[in-house]
Amino acid sequence: MSTAETPVAQVEKKQKKKTVQWGDDPKIGFVEALYLPAIAGGIATALKHAFFKKRSTAQYPEQKPEMPPNYRGVHRLNRDEEGRVKCVACYMCQTACPANCIEIIAAPAPQDDPKWANRDKFPATFTIDELRCIYCGMCEEACPVDAIELTSIYDLTGMSRQEMIFDKEKLLSVFDETSKAGLDPVRTNRGALGPASEKSMQSTDSPPPPGRGKHG
Amino acid sequence: MSTVFVNDIEVEVGPRDNLIQAARAAGVEIPHYCWHEALSVVASCRMCLVEVGEKKPDGTIAMGPKLVPACQTPAKPGTVVKTETAKVKTGQQMTLEFLLLNHPLDCSICDQAGECYLQDYTYKFGKAQSRLNEPKVQRLDKYHIGEQIALFTDRCVMCTRCVRFTREISGTAELQVVARGSVEEIDVFPNKPCNNKLAGNVVDLCPVGALCSKDFLYKKRVWWLKSQKSVCAGCSTGCSIEVDQNEDHVYRLRPRANPLAQGHFMCDEGRFGFKYVQSTNRLSGPTSKSIATVGVAASAVTKFNGNVAGKLFQPADLAVVDHWPAAIQEAREKIKAAVDSSASSFAAVFSPMMSVEEAYLLASYLKGLNRNVKLLMGPVPVVGEDDCYPKNVNGSAPTAEKTKFTIRAEKCPNRLGVEKVLKHFQGALVPIEDAIQGAHGIQAWYFVGGYATPDDSIGWVSPSIAKATEPAKLLIVQDIFPSVLSKRADIVFAGAAFTERDGTFINHSGLAQAFRAATRPPQASRADGRILNELCLRQGLYNTEFLRKEIASKIPSLESLSVGDLGVHGVELHQLVGAHL
Amino acid sequence: MNWYEIWAELWPTLIAIGIILAVVPVVGLYATFVERKLAAAVQDRLGPNRVGPFGLFQAIADGIKIFLKEQIIPSHVHTFIYMLAPCISLMTAMFALAVLPYGPTPVNYFGGLRFIVMPGLDISLLIMFAISSLSAYGIILGGWASNNKYSLYGAIRSCAQFISYEIPMGLSVIGVILVAGSMNIETIVASQGSGDGISGWNLWWQPLALIIFFTSALAETNRLPFDLPECEQELVGGFHTEYGGIKFVLFFLAEYTHVVTVSFLTTLLFFGGWHFPGVPSEVTASYGILALQMLVLLVKVCGVVCFIMLLRWALPRFRFDQLMGLAWKGLIPLAMLNLVFLAVFESLGWHRWPLAVLSVLLFVAAGYWSAWQSQSFVRKASVT
Ligand code: SF4
Ligand code: SF4
Ligand code: SF4
Ligand code: SF4
Ligand code: FES
């Protein structure tokens, strides 16, 4: 088709394309121009809702909403099977956090405590400013060992800013509470975890690793 | 020079270069673990395997049948290197898969993560999956391997760089490979830990996170560190370094390869000895006997401790009154009055910790007031003898031509530079100890310190200096730590340590290197250059490049500084004006 | 007139003023409550239901809260005028209430009982209009003194809107005045009385005037769909952007007072005031009947108030050019034509019933013309 167009027509077409495209005013017909039918329609709709539709208000404190299981609320710090904090203090969450609200101080795991024998590094402190957090879930995405998770607790309130800064103990207690209440986030255990926090991948029947016990 | 073809890019390389260096010149990266410029070639890691061929004079290319290690292959004229063929790529993938067989992959807790060659090469050249089904071999960590270093045994890729370092550079040969095959590992002899004075370098050499610095262990993830090119102030070798800092806290120093200065390494004394810059004992701001000065709020001290819980959430230090203008003004007036009453009884003591610029600013200012003002060289700290490496088998120092690294006895970075400035302004160099012999008649003093004496209540001040300055009418001290002098001084200027200043150090051999501020001075202390700039009533801001040009134009022996920007390697003075050295 | 007489006239006036002063804020507060409940109903919500039974005390709680709020005077405002503006707003709004009869007042109002502050005023309608146009000052001054461009835009808009809509409003009311032959609101109401209590309403022969009047009145009160001076999406808060706490409430009260005034006027002028089938038309001294008539009036007024509130949720806001166009191109010509017809009918003494038909025809003709205009405009635009 375009080959049939004269060059002038093509140029014109091009120019036309470039000009500002105005949105057309809607065409107003006779009925619309009278206004009253439209007004009556509006009032009828309003009245219909006022008298015939079910009220959808939820009476909040008495009537708790059902949170979708993938809701992103208050954080928790998970524990491993031995009750230790699962976090290995890799700082991935702190790095990923766009709100810059996580602060971790890492330390070597207590060497003389047999409970910590197979762990190298752990978070000496772990602080989240729940007020600064935007509940984006990046921390949980970033965590290589699924240690940090967002629970479906949504009603987070406090009387001071200070108490909204959650430390490690508080975050662990959130884990204890939610796991006891069966409120584990759906994302928990979404896949195989890294070797850093889980029980060693080594099966018990294989021979002990060579080198161990020699100089260790 | 010979011409080599890397991936069809033609490059000129030196006669002793290998193919890794040739490729580097062509902008092509050949991954490698065991090869290091400063160490011997063992070609054991097989990471650098490439296809190599030869370009015949008639233009035809004959490629070799198998992959060869690039690190071990000299770049002969006409060599053709191919790094992107399927064969090479498969080779790299298989090598990496093999290296990762027993690797724990605990990057999340590994200090090397972020600057790990295993990570980088796996990302660039490796494959995503391992075919290993068997359990990984696990080994115990060896925290006992050295006072400053820890070995995370299972992360090791057995490149033996560390072993070769202790054999070839330090000469102490503590680290060994024990056992063979899949259970071979790095170890030390029982009760013979790797504690030589260069041991910290194996941490940098280790391409993976096997050898870690205990000092830095778990302190900071490396991607948060910001680096600044600087010069170590520990001794007059003047090692080029990187200062790694985050939020004004210096976490570690790393050597920066500089063929003109020290080579590739640095000593542990310098590497770990910088801690004094974040001592809580630092002078915190200007004080004067005549103006009521208030120290900075104590909360600012937390800045030194870096990792303080909740630091992120602490309110910013409240603004405090700036006492600098008053203190500097007062000092200027008092100096003027003292010089006017008797110029020859005014003495300024220069420290070898000062930069060339600072020495120049102070000297030119005082001599400008009166030619008879005395400029004295402060104490030059010397500890023991120069310590040369590699050590012989019996632990003694090597001959001069075999020396690869020297830790100098002179524990200051810039004696040469300050001396040149003093010689220029005064003709002769007068050490302070000479000047205070007998009845010296000096009534007014301007002392510049800056020595690393964090825990010493006397500081760097020798008893004779303390005694000689007792009757002084005016005592101004510019320092970073309190000393007997600062306690007695009329005016104290809190200066900055080397990681907080910009300037030039001239090392033992006359190499002028620029060092740059990595952090801000703590609390209300100030970089010395800035203090002096204001004291001397100079226009504009303290700017090292500009000052270097000015110094070069005024002081013939420092003419080489006229380039202004000294670059990353520095400028050798005798290159241009050898006669003045 | 001796002192006794003056006093006899004064004390009912004072009492009436006192009652108005006391009742207006409460009415204002509860108007917000009703509005919120109504809005909630329209939007399928429950509305305020926590304070007191059915949330009835919510209005009081709000009132207390707003009185206890911190008084913030922005540093950049012209303080005196800034403080004055809400007062003017509310004051003028309350003034207008002075000439409104809240119920039938016995002819001999010197007896004390009456439902109007200024009884027997022959130009009460005129006064009403004179005073209510003053309320524009409150908004204009408020917007200007705020020293904030959004406030100023709001003020300017409201200024233009007031000026434009006063004209159709006045024109439409002239018809009513013509019919009643008086500007006394009480007389106008009385003139709408008839045997059956409904056939005398002005509504029947002035439907077009009613529409025009009601539309203009909505615009005068700044209610949706004509709340351009304060529309949030464009002007933050319009003229009251910088106002908070009690000062804001004064503006707010003024708005609700206006709503009430407008409802009263609509009822009195067009819906027969206290006339209703089955309710005696004549003003007697019987308290029972007076109360009944007053109740009728109040019920009608409440109906209109609710209708205004309902309109808010039924109609979208006009664009400013549409708003102006409606006044100048629609309402004013229509009101004029309507007035001409009425004048002709009245002067010739014809029966008024055809007027209703004429009104409808006029309205339809206007609609058709407007549609034709719009069509031809679109057609023209698409040709070029
Ligand atoms: S949810 Fe987002 S903002 Fe909150 S802590 Fe995690 S990463 Fe930070
Ligand atoms: S990402 Fe996970 S393991 Fe790493 S520091 Fe955060 S919570 Fe701990
Ligand atoms: S050595 Fe490298 S690959 Fe291995 S755990 Fe450390 S960072 Fe990860
Ligand atoms: S410890 Fe590091 S430097 Fe030493 S052999 Fe292993 S990987 Fe190489
Ligand atoms: S670098 Fe060439 S074999 Fe290791």
Tab-separated table of N, CA, C and O in Angstrom, chain A residues 88-92 94-95 100-103 105-108 111 120-121 125 127 129 132 144 165 195-196 200 202-203 206 209-213 215-216, chain B residues 104-106 108-109 111 135-144 152 155 178-179 183 185 187-188 217-219 221 223-224 307-313:
chain	number	residue	atom	x	y	z
A	88	VAL	N	23.982	-16.927	60.062
A	88	VAL	CA	25.430	-17.113	60.110
A	88	VAL	C	26.154	-15.780	59.985
A	88	VAL	O	27.355	-15.744	59.764
A	89	ALA	N	25.422	-14.711	60.100
A	89	ALA	CA	26.009	-13.371	60.065
A	89	ALA	C	26.770	-13.119	58.770
A	89	ALA	O	27.908	-12.683	58.766
A	90	CYS	N	26.112	-13.411	57.650
A	90	CYS	CA	26.790	-13.199	56.379
A	90	CYS	C	26.581	-11.772	55.881
A	90	CYS	O	27.198	-11.359	54.918
A	91	TYR	N	25.715	-11.038	56.487
A	91	TYR	CA	25.451	-9.636	56.142
A	91	TYR	C	24.729	-9.478	54.807
A	91	TYR	O	24.655	-8.385	54.271
A	92	MET	N	24.252	-10.572	54.252
A	92	MET	CA	23.581	-10.447	52.955
A	92	MET	C	22.315	-9.600	53.092
A	92	MET	O	22.018	-8.754	52.248
A	94	GLN	N	21.671	-7.354	55.335
A	94	GLN	CA	22.022	-5.953	55.570
A	94	GLN	C	22.447	-5.293	54.266
A	94	GLN	O	22.174	-4.133	54.020
A	95	THR	N	23.129	-6.073	53.416
A	95	THR	CA	23.547	-5.527	52.136
A	95	THR	C	22.351	-5.294	51.223
A	95	THR	O	22.285	-4.297	50.520
A	100	ASN	N	18.091	0.178	54.690
A	100	ASN	CA	19.254	0.289	55.557
A	100	ASN	C	18.857	0.183	57.019
A	100	ASN	O	19.289	0.981	57.838
A	101	CYS	N	18.014	-0.786	57.330
A	101	CYS	CA	17.515	-0.834	58.702
A	101	CYS	C	18.025	-2.040	59.471
A	101	CYS	O	17.657	-2.235	60.614
A	102	ILE	N	18.865	-2.858	58.867
A	102	ILE	CA	19.414	-4.009	59.584
A	102	ILE	C	20.833	-3.684	60.003
A	102	ILE	O	21.594	-3.115	59.225
A	103	GLU	N	21.161	-4.024	61.218
A	103	GLU	CA	22.547	-3.857	61.638
A	103	GLU	C	22.997	-5.100	62.372
A	103	GLU	O	22.410	-5.498	63.373
A	105	ILE	N	26.335	-7.298	63.976
A	105	ILE	CA	27.751	-7.345	64.342
A	105	ILE	C	28.109	-8.808	64.477
A	105	ILE	O	27.535	-9.525	65.295
A	106	ALA	N	29.022	-9.235	63.627
A	106	ALA	CA	29.370	-10.641	63.592
A	106	ALA	C	30.482	-10.921	64.589
A	106	ALA	O	31.215	-10.030	64.997
A	107	ALA	N	30.588	-12.160	64.973
A	107	ALA	CA	31.679	-12.572	65.845
A	107	ALA	C	31.965	-14.031	65.558
A	107	ALA	O	31.090	-14.752	65.071
A	108	PRO	N	33.195	-14.472	65.832
A	108	PRO	CA	33.470	-15.896	65.708
A	108	PRO	C	32.599	-16.650	66.703
A	108	PRO	O	32.388	-16.179	67.823
A	111	GLN	N	34.275	-20.755	70.519
A	111	GLN	CA	35.051	-21.941	70.153
A	111	GLN	C	34.947	-23.051	71.209
A	111	GLN	O	34.913	-24.221	70.877
A	120	ASP	N	31.202	-21.440	62.538
A	120	ASP	CA	32.364	-20.559	62.565
A	120	ASP	C	32.009	-19.149	63.021
A	120	ASP	O	32.737	-18.511	63.755
A	121	LYS	N	30.878	-18.679	62.534
A	121	LYS	CA	30.568	-17.271	62.676
A	121	LYS	C	29.114	-17.150	63.098
A	121	LYS	O	28.270	-17.931	62.656
A	125	THR	N	25.274	-9.407	67.585
A	125	THR	CA	24.041	-8.644	67.729
A	125	THR	C	23.361	-8.620	66.374
A	125	THR	O	24.007	-8.761	65.338
A	127	THR	N	20.143	-6.366	64.798
A	127	THR	CA	19.130	-5.361	65.109
A	127	THR	C	18.378	-4.969	63.846
A	127	THR	O	18.986	-4.749	62.808
A	129	ASP	N	15.483	-2.165	62.672
A	129	ASP	CA	14.613	-1.050	63.006
A	129	ASP	C	13.295	-1.251	62.270
A	129	ASP	O	13.188	-0.980	61.078
A	132	ARG	N	11.897	1.656	60.365
A	132	ARG	CA	12.514	2.099	59.125
A	132	ARG	C	12.247	1.102	58.007
A	132	ARG	O	12.316	1.440	56.830
A	144	PRO	N	21.015	-16.642	52.627
A	144	PRO	CA	21.390	-17.929	52.036
A	144	PRO	C	20.969	-19.109	52.899
A	144	PRO	O	21.002	-20.238	52.437
A	165	ILE	N	12.880	-1.029	67.767
A	165	ILE	CA	14.153	-1.553	67.260
A	165	ILE	C	14.334	-2.933	67.860
A	165	ILE	O	14.593	-3.059	69.048
A	195	PRO	N	25.053	-25.293	53.256
A	195	PRO	CA	25.723	-26.119	54.242
A	195	PRO	C	26.133	-25.328	55.484
A	195	PRO	O	26.451	-25.911	56.507
A	196	ALA	N	26.088	-24.018	55.383
A	196	ALA	CA	26.615	-23.235	56.488
A	196	ALA	C	25.742	-23.336	57.725
A	196	ALA	O	26.233	-23.239	58.836
A	200	SER	N	25.577	-31.036	58.730
A	200	SER	CA	26.518	-31.279	57.640
A	200	SER	C	25.917	-32.282	56.666
A	200	SER	O	25.137	-33.150	57.036
A	202	GLN	N	27.198	-34.486	55.297
A	202	GLN	CA	27.908	-35.753	55.330
A	202	GLN	C	27.020	-36.824	55.962
A	202	GLN	O	26.429	-36.616	57.012
A	203	SER	N	26.949	-37.987	55.308
A	203	SER	CA	26.160	-39.059	55.911
A	203	SER	C	26.992	-39.705	57.014
A	203	SER	O	28.220	-39.754	56.953
A	206	SER	N	29.749	-42.662	56.458
A	206	SER	CA	31.013	-42.525	55.733
A	206	SER	C	32.158	-42.368	56.731
A	206	SER	O	31.943	-41.962	57.876
A	209	PRO	N	36.413	-37.666	58.098
A	209	PRO	CA	37.264	-36.985	57.122
A	209	PRO	C	38.739	-37.089	57.495
A	209	PRO	O	39.089	-36.897	58.652
A	210	PRO	N	39.550	-37.413	56.525
A	210	PRO	CA	40.975	-37.467	56.807
A	210	PRO	C	41.463	-36.083	57.198
A	210	PRO	O	40.934	-35.093	56.738
A	211	GLY	N	42.463	-36.052	57.977
A	211	GLY	CA	42.985	-34.755	58.387
A	211	GLY	C	42.372	-34.298	59.680
A	211	GLY	O	42.971	-33.562	60.438
A	212	ARG	N	41.140	-34.738	59.940
A	212	ARG	CA	40.494	-34.305	61.183
A	212	ARG	C	41.162	-35.011	62.368
A	212	ARG	O	41.436	-36.188	62.305
A	213	GLY	N	41.396	-34.267	63.383
A	213	GLY	CA	41.969	-34.866	64.567
A	213	GLY	C	43.478	-34.904	64.548
A	213	GLY	O	44.118	-35.170	65.556
A	215	HIS	N	45.694	-32.335	63.480
A	215	HIS	CA	46.205	-31.093	64.050
A	215	HIS	C	45.091	-30.277	64.663
A	215	HIS	O	45.329	-29.248	65.230
A	216	GLY	N	43.855	-30.708	64.451
A	216	GLY	CA	42.734	-29.914	64.920
A	216	GLY	C	42.734	-29.929	66.398
A	216	GLY	O	42.347	-29.392	67.240
B	104	PRO	N	33.985	-26.158	50.560
B	104	PRO	CA	32.761	-26.105	51.377
B	104	PRO	C	31.727	-25.104	50.856
B	104	PRO	O	30.566	-25.189	51.212
B	105	LEU	N	32.133	-24.156	50.036
B	105	LEU	CA	31.224	-23.111	49.547
B	105	LEU	C	30.510	-22.401	50.681
B	105	LEU	O	29.296	-22.194	50.634
B	106	ASP	N	31.248	-22.073	51.731
B	106	ASP	CA	30.602	-21.298	52.789
B	106	ASP	C	30.911	-19.817	52.605
B	106	ASP	O	31.321	-19.118	53.510
B	108	SER	N	29.061	-17.501	52.551
B	108	SER	CA	28.286	-16.619	53.422
B	108	SER	C	29.046	-16.261	54.686
B	108	SER	O	28.785	-15.231	55.291
B	109	ILE	N	29.955	-17.120	55.104
B	109	ILE	CA	30.697	-16.768	56.310
B	109	ILE	C	32.183	-16.606	56.017
B	109	ILE	O	32.992	-16.511	56.930
B	111	ASP	N	35.425	-14.702	54.817
B	111	ASP	CA	35.866	-13.314	54.736
B	111	ASP	C	36.292	-12.914	53.328
B	111	ASP	O	36.323	-11.741	52.991
B	135	PRO	N	29.880	-37.349	49.728
B	135	PRO	CA	30.037	-36.259	50.697
B	135	PRO	C	31.384	-35.572	50.518
B	135	PRO	O	32.368	-36.206	50.143
B	136	LYS	N	31.391	-34.306	50.807
B	136	LYS	CA	32.642	-33.563	50.668
B	136	LYS	C	33.580	-33.910	51.805
B	136	LYS	O	33.144	-34.180	52.930
B	137	VAL	N	34.860	-33.874	51.501
B	137	VAL	CA	35.848	-34.076	52.552
B	137	VAL	C	35.849	-32.832	53.432
B	137	VAL	O	35.904	-31.715	52.939
B	138	GLN	N	35.752	-33.038	54.716
B	138	GLN	CA	35.767	-31.886	55.615
B	138	GLN	C	37.037	-31.894	56.446
B	138	GLN	O	37.521	-32.952	56.851
B	139	ARG	N	37.552	-30.726	56.665
B	139	ARG	CA	38.778	-30.630	57.449
B	139	ARG	C	38.584	-29.597	58.538
B	139	ARG	O	37.741	-28.714	58.429
B	140	LEU	N	39.407	-29.711	59.552
B	140	LEU	CA	39.262	-28.776	60.659
B	140	LEU	C	39.982	-27.465	60.359
B	140	LEU	O	41.020	-27.445	59.709
B	141	ASP	N	39.411	-26.395	60.854
B	141	ASP	CA	40.081	-25.101	60.732
B	141	ASP	C	41.326	-25.100	61.610
B	141	ASP	O	41.368	-25.746	62.651
B	142	LYS	N	42.328	-24.362	61.146
B	142	LYS	CA	43.566	-24.302	61.932
B	142	LYS	C	43.815	-22.868	62.371
B	142	LYS	O	44.452	-22.096	61.677
B	143	TYR	N	43.291	-22.566	63.540
B	143	TYR	CA	43.511	-21.225	64.072
B	143	TYR	C	44.921	-21.072	64.612
B	143	TYR	O	45.380	-19.975	64.866
B	144	HIS	N	45.601	-22.218	64.792
B	144	HIS	CA	46.930	-22.182	65.420
B	144	HIS	C	48.028	-21.915	64.400
B	144	HIS	O	49.178	-21.866	64.751
B	152	PHE	N	41.510	-21.770	57.077
B	152	PHE	CA	40.265	-22.517	56.922
B	152	PHE	C	40.564	-23.582	55.881
B	152	PHE	O	40.448	-23.360	54.677
B	155	ARG	N	38.881	-24.661	52.509
B	155	ARG	CA	38.686	-23.707	51.416
B	155	ARG	C	39.920	-23.621	50.514
B	155	ARG	O	39.903	-22.954	49.486
B	178	VAL	N	51.222	-30.897	53.405
B	178	VAL	CA	51.332	-32.224	53.991
B	178	VAL	C	50.330	-33.142	53.322
B	178	VAL	O	49.306	-32.698	52.819
B	179	ALA	N	50.675	-34.414	53.301
B	179	ALA	CA	49.868	-35.464	52.667
B	179	ALA	C	49.749	-35.206	51.160
B	179	ALA	O	50.282	-34.234	50.637
B	183	VAL	N	43.577	-35.484	50.127
B	183	VAL	CA	43.669	-35.114	51.540
B	183	VAL	C	44.863	-34.206	51.799
B	183	VAL	O	45.181	-33.912	52.940
B	185	GLU	N	46.957	-30.976	52.398
B	185	GLU	CA	46.576	-29.688	52.965
B	185	GLU	C	47.798	-28.902	53.416
B	185	GLU	O	48.902	-29.445	53.506
B	187	ASP	N	49.959	-26.920	56.160
B	187	ASP	CA	50.101	-27.035	57.607
B	187	ASP	C	51.445	-26.453	58.025
B	187	ASP	O	52.282	-26.111	57.182
B	188	VAL	N	51.631	-26.367	59.328
B	188	VAL	CA	52.935	-25.956	59.859
B	188	VAL	C	53.486	-27.119	60.671
B	188	VAL	O	52.756	-28.049	61.006
B	217	LEU	N	39.181	-10.757	60.846
B	217	LEU	CA	38.196	-11.828	60.728
B	217	LEU	C	36.805	-11.373	61.179
B	217	LEU	O	36.612	-10.940	62.316
B	218	TYR	N	35.853	-11.471	60.285
B	218	TYR	CA	34.432	-11.200	60.549
B	218	TYR	C	34.153	-9.747	60.934
B	218	TYR	O	33.089	-9.435	61.443
B	219	LYS	N	35.101	-8.867	60.703
B	219	LYS	CA	34.875	-7.482	61.118
B	219	LYS	C	33.962	-6.760	60.131
B	219	LYS	O	33.127	-5.966	60.512
B	221	ARG	N	32.247	-7.078	55.898
B	221	ARG	CA	32.246	-7.702	54.579
B	221	ARG	C	32.984	-6.767	53.637
B	221	ARG	O	32.805	-5.558	53.689
B	223	TRP	N	32.787	-5.878	50.656
B	223	TRP	CA	32.158	-4.972	49.678
B	223	TRP	C	31.738	-3.662	50.308
B	223	TRP	O	31.303	-2.762	49.624
B	224	TRP	N	31.840	-3.580	51.602
B	224	TRP	CA	31.527	-2.301	52.218
B	224	TRP	C	32.763	-1.424	52.403
B	224	TRP	O	32.652	-0.276	52.801
B	307	ASN	N	32.262	-0.749	65.681
B	307	ASN	CA	31.158	-1.682	65.852
B	307	ASN	C	30.515	-1.539	67.217
B	307	ASN	O	30.708	-2.350	68.095
B	308	VAL	N	29.767	-0.541	67.395
B	308	VAL	CA	29.051	-0.400	68.657
B	308	VAL	C	27.590	-0.690	68.379
B	308	VAL	O	27.021	-0.196	67.421
B	309	ALA	N	27.020	-1.520	69.210
B	309	ALA	CA	25.627	-1.902	68.973
B	309	ALA	C	24.759	-0.657	68.916
B	309	ALA	O	24.898	0.245	69.725
B	310	GLY	N	23.890	-0.639	67.941
B	310	GLY	CA	22.951	0.471	67.863
B	310	GLY	C	23.557	1.752	67.352
B	310	GLY	O	22.918	2.780	67.349
B	311	LYS	N	24.795	1.687	66.902
B	311	LYS	CA	25.454	2.908	66.428
B	311	LYS	C	24.652	3.552	65.315
B	311	LYS	O	24.510	4.760	65.250
B	312	LEU	N	24.106	2.686	64.492
B	312	LEU	CA	23.348	3.157	63.342
B	312	LEU	C	22.231	4.086	63.784
B	312	LEU	O	21.830	4.980	63.075
B	313	PHE	N	21.740	3.853	64.964
B	313	PHE	CA	20.538	4.570	65.363
B	313	PHE	C	20.817	5.698	66.346
B	313	PHE	O	19.920	6.303	66.858
